[in-house]
Short mmCIF file of C-alpha atoms and ligand atoms in Angstrom, two decimals:
data_model
loop_
_atom_site.label_atom_id
_atom_site.label_comp_id
_atom_site.label_asym_id
_atom_site.label_seq_id
_atom_site.Cartn_x
_atom_site.Cartn_y
_atom_site.Cartn_z
CA UNK A 222 82.28 107.65 -14.53
CA UNK A 223 84.84 108.68 -17.53
CA UNK A 224 87.44 106.36 -18.61
CA UNK A 225 89.61 108.74 -17.52
CA UNK A 226 89.04 108.65 -14.24
CA UNK A 227 88.67 104.99 -13.74
CA UNK A 228 92.19 104.89 -15.04
CA UNK A 229 92.99 107.29 -12.63
CA UNK A 230 91.44 105.11 -9.64
CA UNK A 231 93.62 102.05 -11.40
CA UNK A 232 96.75 103.04 -11.15
CA UNK A 233 95.87 104.54 -7.43
CA UNK A 234 94.85 101.20 -6.93
CA UNK A 235 97.71 99.16 -8.27
CA UNK A 236 100.19 102.22 -6.74
CA UNK A 237 98.96 100.68 -3.25
CA UNK A 238 97.92 96.85 -2.88
CA UNK A 239 100.10 95.44 -6.27
CA UNK A 240 103.45 95.42 -6.41
CA UNK A 241 104.29 93.05 -9.15
CA UNK A 242 108.39 91.98 -8.43
CA UNK A 243 111.42 91.32 -10.76
CA UNK A 244 109.48 87.90 -12.07
CA UNK A 245 106.15 89.15 -12.85
CA UNK A 246 107.71 91.83 -14.55
CA UNK A 247 109.72 89.30 -16.57
CA UNK A 248 106.91 86.73 -17.75
CA UNK A 249 105.17 90.03 -18.45
CA UNK A 250 107.55 91.68 -20.95
CA UNK A 251 108.79 88.46 -21.79
CA UNK A 252 105.43 87.05 -23.47
CA UNK A 253 105.78 90.51 -25.49
CA UNK A 254 109.29 88.87 -26.66
CA UNK A 255 107.83 85.14 -27.39
CA UNK A 256 104.58 87.16 -29.09
CA UNK A 257 101.81 85.88 -27.01
CA UNK A 258 98.98 88.07 -26.93
CA UNK A 259 98.71 90.87 -24.44
CA UNK A 260 95.88 89.56 -22.73
CA UNK A 261 96.82 87.60 -18.82
CA UNK A 262 95.17 89.11 -16.44
CA UNK A 263 96.61 92.69 -15.51
CA UNK A 264 98.66 92.58 -12.64
CA UNK A 265 95.18 94.65 -9.86
CA UNK A 266 92.29 91.25 -10.83
CA UNK A 267 95.88 89.08 -10.44
CA UNK A 268 96.63 90.66 -6.84
CA UNK A 269 92.21 89.93 -6.46
CA UNK A 270 93.32 86.34 -7.66
CA UNK A 271 95.77 85.83 -5.16
CA UNK A 272 93.83 87.54 -2.25
CA UNK A 273 90.83 85.10 -3.26
CA UNK A 274 92.93 82.14 -3.55
CA UNK A 275 94.15 83.20 -0.73
CA UNK A 276 91.02 83.03 1.84
CA UNK A 277 89.98 79.94 -0.30
CA UNK A 278 93.57 77.89 0.42
CA UNK A 279 92.37 75.01 -2.21
CA UNK A 280 94.23 72.10 -2.39
CA UNK A 281 93.54 71.39 -6.30
CA UNK A 282 93.12 74.58 -8.29
CA UNK A 283 91.77 73.81 -12.15
CA UNK A 284 93.07 76.70 -14.81
CA UNK A 285 91.33 76.84 -17.57
CA UNK A 286 93.43 79.00 -20.53
CA UNK A 287 97.40 79.24 -19.30
CA UNK A 288 99.19 81.88 -21.88
CA UNK A 289 102.22 82.57 -20.43
CA UNK A 290 100.90 81.65 -16.93
CA UNK A 291 101.13 84.64 -15.39
CA UNK A 292 97.52 84.88 -13.38
CA UNK A 293 99.25 80.69 -12.74
CA UNK A 294 101.80 83.00 -10.89
CA UNK A 295 99.62 84.84 -8.41
CA UNK A 296 98.06 81.81 -7.57
CA UNK A 297 100.17 79.95 -6.11
CA UNK A 298 101.82 82.47 -4.49
CA UNK A 299 98.93 82.16 -2.48
CA UNK A 300 99.19 78.18 -1.69
CA UNK A 301 100.57 75.60 0.63
CA UNK A 302 103.67 73.75 -1.38
CA UNK A 303 100.80 71.08 -1.20
CA UNK A 304 98.51 72.26 -3.28
CA UNK A 305 98.48 71.17 -6.88
CA UNK A 306 97.56 73.31 -9.93
CA UNK A 307 96.45 72.08 -13.38
CA UNK A 308 96.30 74.67 -15.59
CA UNK A 309 95.55 74.04 -19.25
CA UNK A 310 95.49 75.30 -22.88
CA UNK A 311 95.12 74.65 -26.41
CA UNK A 312 98.47 76.82 -27.87
CA UNK A 313 101.78 74.68 -27.69
CA UNK A 314 103.78 77.64 -27.80
CA UNK A 315 102.16 79.07 -24.42
CA UNK A 316 102.45 76.06 -22.65
CA UNK A 317 106.49 76.01 -23.91
CA UNK A 318 106.82 79.91 -22.32
CA UNK A 319 104.69 79.49 -19.79
CA UNK A 320 106.43 76.41 -19.07
CA UNK A 321 109.87 78.51 -19.20
CA UNK A 322 108.24 81.35 -16.34
CA UNK A 323 107.17 78.31 -13.87
CA UNK A 324 110.76 76.95 -13.47
CA UNK A 325 111.42 80.74 -12.97
CA UNK A 326 108.85 81.23 -9.70
CA UNK A 327 109.64 77.64 -9.15
CA UNK A 328 106.59 75.98 -9.23
CA UNK A 329 107.26 74.05 -12.05
CA UNK A 330 106.78 70.84 -9.96
CA UNK A 331 103.27 72.25 -8.56
CA UNK A 332 102.51 73.31 -11.80
CA UNK A 333 101.17 70.81 -14.52
CA UNK A 334 99.91 72.16 -17.75
CA UNK A 335 97.96 70.25 -19.82
CA UNK A 336 98.18 70.88 -23.83
CA UNK A 337 94.46 70.39 -26.05
CA UNK A 338 91.07 71.53 -26.34
CA UNK A 339 90.29 72.23 -22.75
CA UNK A 340 86.79 70.88 -23.92
CA UNK A 341 88.44 67.78 -24.79
CA UNK A 342 91.20 67.63 -21.61
CA UNK A 343 87.81 68.07 -19.48
CA UNK A 344 85.55 65.74 -20.31
CA UNK A 345 89.02 63.61 -20.08
CA UNK A 346 88.76 64.33 -16.45
CA UNK A 347 85.82 63.70 -16.06
CA UNK A 348 85.53 59.78 -18.06
CA UNK A 349 88.94 58.94 -15.30
CA UNK A 350 87.69 60.04 -12.91
CA UNK A 351 90.19 62.26 -11.26
CA UNK A 352 89.02 64.46 -7.55
CA UNK A 353 87.18 67.39 -8.05
CA UNK A 354 88.49 70.75 -7.45
CA UNK A 355 88.31 73.36 -4.61
CA UNK A 356 88.86 75.75 -6.75
CA UNK A 357 88.29 77.40 -10.61
CA UNK A 358 90.18 79.60 -12.71
CA UNK A 359 88.13 79.95 -16.14
CA UNK A 360 89.96 82.29 -18.41
CA UNK A 361 89.86 81.21 -21.79
CA UNK A 362 88.11 81.27 -25.71
CA UNK A 363 85.03 83.85 -24.40
CA UNK A 364 82.39 81.48 -27.25
CA UNK A 365 82.95 78.26 -24.50
CA UNK A 366 82.41 79.73 -21.40
CA UNK A 367 79.28 78.46 -21.78
CA UNK A 368 80.68 75.01 -21.73
CA UNK A 369 83.22 75.56 -19.51
CA UNK A 370 80.53 76.68 -16.52
CA UNK A 371 78.76 73.06 -16.89
CA UNK A 372 82.28 70.34 -16.83
CA UNK A 373 83.46 73.50 -14.07
CA UNK A 374 80.33 72.67 -11.68
CA UNK A 375 81.07 68.90 -12.60
CA UNK A 376 84.33 69.26 -11.56
CA UNK A 377 83.12 70.55 -7.98
CA UNK A 378 82.26 69.99 -4.54
CA UNK A 379 79.98 72.06 -1.94
CA UNK A 380 82.52 74.65 -1.36
CA UNK A 381 84.23 75.17 -4.67
CA UNK A 382 85.29 79.11 -5.68
CA UNK A 383 84.65 79.38 -9.08
CA UNK A 384 86.13 82.92 -10.65
CA UNK A 385 85.73 83.13 -14.39
CA UNK A 386 87.55 86.44 -16.04
CA UNK A 387 85.97 89.47 -18.33
CA UNK A 388 82.41 88.79 -17.66
CA UNK A 389 81.80 92.17 -19.55
CA UNK A 390 82.93 92.30 -22.84
CA UNK A 391 84.43 95.18 -24.79
CA UNK A 392 81.50 95.76 -27.18
CA UNK A 393 78.31 95.26 -27.40
CA UNK A 394 75.41 96.04 -25.56
CA UNK A 395 75.56 95.58 -22.06
CA UNK A 396 73.48 92.73 -21.32
CA UNK A 397 73.79 90.91 -24.82
CA UNK A 398 70.19 91.93 -25.84
CA UNK A 399 71.54 93.66 -29.13
CA UNK A 400 70.78 91.15 -32.52
CA UNK A 401 74.34 92.27 -33.58
CA UNK A 402 76.87 90.27 -31.53
CA UNK A 403 79.51 88.28 -32.38
CA UNK A 404 79.99 85.00 -31.03
CA UNK A 405 82.59 85.96 -27.78
CA UNK A 406 79.85 87.82 -26.61
CA UNK A 407 76.80 85.71 -26.79
CA UNK A 408 79.42 83.14 -24.73
CA UNK A 409 79.75 85.95 -21.86
CA UNK A 410 75.66 87.23 -21.68
CA UNK A 411 74.85 83.22 -22.04
CA UNK A 412 77.64 82.40 -18.89
CA UNK A 413 76.55 85.21 -17.07
CA UNK A 414 72.89 84.55 -17.37
CA UNK A 415 73.41 80.42 -16.42
CA UNK A 416 76.08 82.03 -13.68
CA UNK A 417 73.30 83.81 -12.43
CA UNK A 418 70.43 81.08 -11.88
CA UNK A 419 72.15 78.09 -11.59
CA UNK A 420 70.43 76.01 -9.09
CA UNK A 421 74.07 74.60 -7.84
CA UNK A 422 75.92 77.94 -7.11
CA UNK A 423 75.53 81.30 -5.58
CA UNK A 424 77.35 84.10 -7.62
CA UNK A 425 78.44 87.79 -8.39
CA UNK A 426 80.22 89.81 -11.28
CA UNK A 427 83.18 91.63 -9.15
CA UNK A 428 83.77 95.14 -11.39
CA UNK A 429 87.50 95.25 -12.09
CA UNK A 430 88.85 97.74 -14.19
CA UNK A 431 91.56 96.56 -17.53
CA UNK A 432 93.76 98.37 -19.65
CA UNK A 433 95.17 101.59 -20.41
CA UNK A 434 92.22 103.29 -20.48
CA UNK A 435 90.56 101.88 -17.14
CA UNK A 436 87.61 99.63 -19.34
CA UNK A 437 85.65 98.50 -16.64
CA UNK A 438 85.34 94.98 -16.98
CA UNK A 439 84.33 92.09 -14.40
CA UNK A 440 85.20 88.48 -12.50
CA UNK A 441 82.69 86.25 -12.27
CA UNK A 442 83.16 84.61 -8.37
CA UNK A 443 80.59 81.90 -7.56
CA UNK A 444 80.58 79.38 -4.72
CA UNK A 445 78.98 75.95 -5.25
CA UNK A 446 76.38 75.26 -2.63
CA UNK A 447 74.61 71.86 -3.01
N1 LIG B 219 95.15 83.13 -17.61
C1 LIG B 219 95.95 83.66 -18.53
C2 LIG B 219 95.23 84.28 -19.81
C3 LIG B 219 94.73 83.20 -20.72
S1 LIG B 219 94.38 83.83 -22.18
C4 LIG B 219 97.04 85.14 -18.12
O1 LIG B 219 95.78 85.94 -16.92
O2 LIG B 219 97.67 85.29 -17.47
C5 LIG B 219 93.19 82.93 -22.75
C6 LIG B 219 94.14 81.78 -22.89
O3 LIG B 219 93.16 80.05 -23.60
C7 LIG B 219 94.81 81.12 -24.61
O4 LIG B 219 96.40 81.25 -23.87
C8 LIG B 219 94.18 80.33 -25.07
O5 LIG B 219 95.49 79.40 -26.06
C9 LIG B 219 93.56 79.81 -24.51
N2 LIG B 219 92.96 78.37 -24.77
C10 LIG B 219 91.75 79.43 -26.26
N3 LIG B 219 91.05 78.51 -26.91
C11 LIG B 219 91.00 76.99 -26.25
C12 LIG B 219 90.67 76.52 -25.96
N4 LIG B 219 90.05 75.93 -26.97
N5 LIG B 219 90.95 75.06 -25.13
C13 LIG B 219 91.76 75.67 -24.23
N6 LIG B 219 92.93 76.80 -24.27
C14 LIG B 219 92.46 77.81 -24.64
C1 LIG B 220 91.27 89.79 -23.35
C2 LIG B 220 91.70 90.09 -22.10
C3 LIG B 220 91.02 88.95 -21.18
O1 LIG B 220 91.59 89.06 -20.12
C4 LIG B 220 91.66 87.44 -22.38
O2 LIG B 220 91.05 86.17 -21.31
C5 LIG B 220 91.66 87.32 -23.59
C6 LIG B 220 91.15 88.63 -24.66
C7 LIG B 220 91.48 91.19 -24.24
O3 LIG B 220 91.78 92.37 -24.15
O4 LIG B 220 91.01 91.03 -25.79
MG1 LIG B 221 90.88 86.61 -19.90
#
C-alpha cells in the first residue's frame, strides 16, 4: 500500500474516532516548546492504549518511558481513581515537564514518575517485592526492549496485559535478518522473537499507522497466560 494512501487512512480514522482535547493538544505543544523529542505515540495509538486500558481496567499500571506524559494521560483517562500508574524515565527534564502535564490533566496524585535507568528501577521493584502490575506499557530505548520484556514478565501475574510500542522499526530489513542492522533494530527484532516464543505469553503485533507520512509500525499486545 502506498504511504499516501495509509496517511489518508490514518487521517480518516483520527477524524472519526480520535478527539484530542485541549489538554492533550497543550501537552503536545508544550513538549515541543520544552524541546522534548517529538516521539510520543500518535493520537490514534493513544486512543488504542486508552481503549485497551478500559478493557483491562487495571489497578496497577507500569509505563517504561514517560517523555512528556502524553501516553500516560491517554491511559490514565481510561482508569478509575483507585488505579495507580508508575512511569519510569531516565531524563530529569522530561520528568519535570511530564509532572507539569500530569498535574494539568489532574493526575498528579494517581501517577508516580520515577527517575533513573529503567533496568535499575525495574530491578529495584523486584528487590523490594513490589506488587505485580495488571498492565505494562513498554516505550523506552529500543535496544533495551529484550531486558524490559524479562522484567515485565517478572512484574506480572496471570492476566497481565503487556503492550509494547514501535515493534516495526523505521529502517532495515523486516524481520531483522540483514547484516547492517542498528542496535535499536536488533533490539526490536530480538524482542519480537522473544514475544513469539515466550512460554508465558500469548501475543500478536497490531499494525499501526504513524507519522505524517503514514508509515506502518506496530503495537505489541501480549497476555501473560501462566
Ligand atoms: N511513552 C511516551 C514516549 C516515550 S519516548 C509517550 O508516548 O508519550 C521514550 C522515553 O524513554 C524518553 O523520554 C526517554 O528519556 C526514555 N528513556 C530512554 N532510555 C531510557 C532508559 N534507559 N531508562 C528509562 N527511560 C529511558
Ligand atoms: C520514535 C518513535 C517512538 O514511538 C519512540 O518510542 C521512539 C522513537 C521515532 O519516531 O523516532
Ligand atoms: Mg514509542
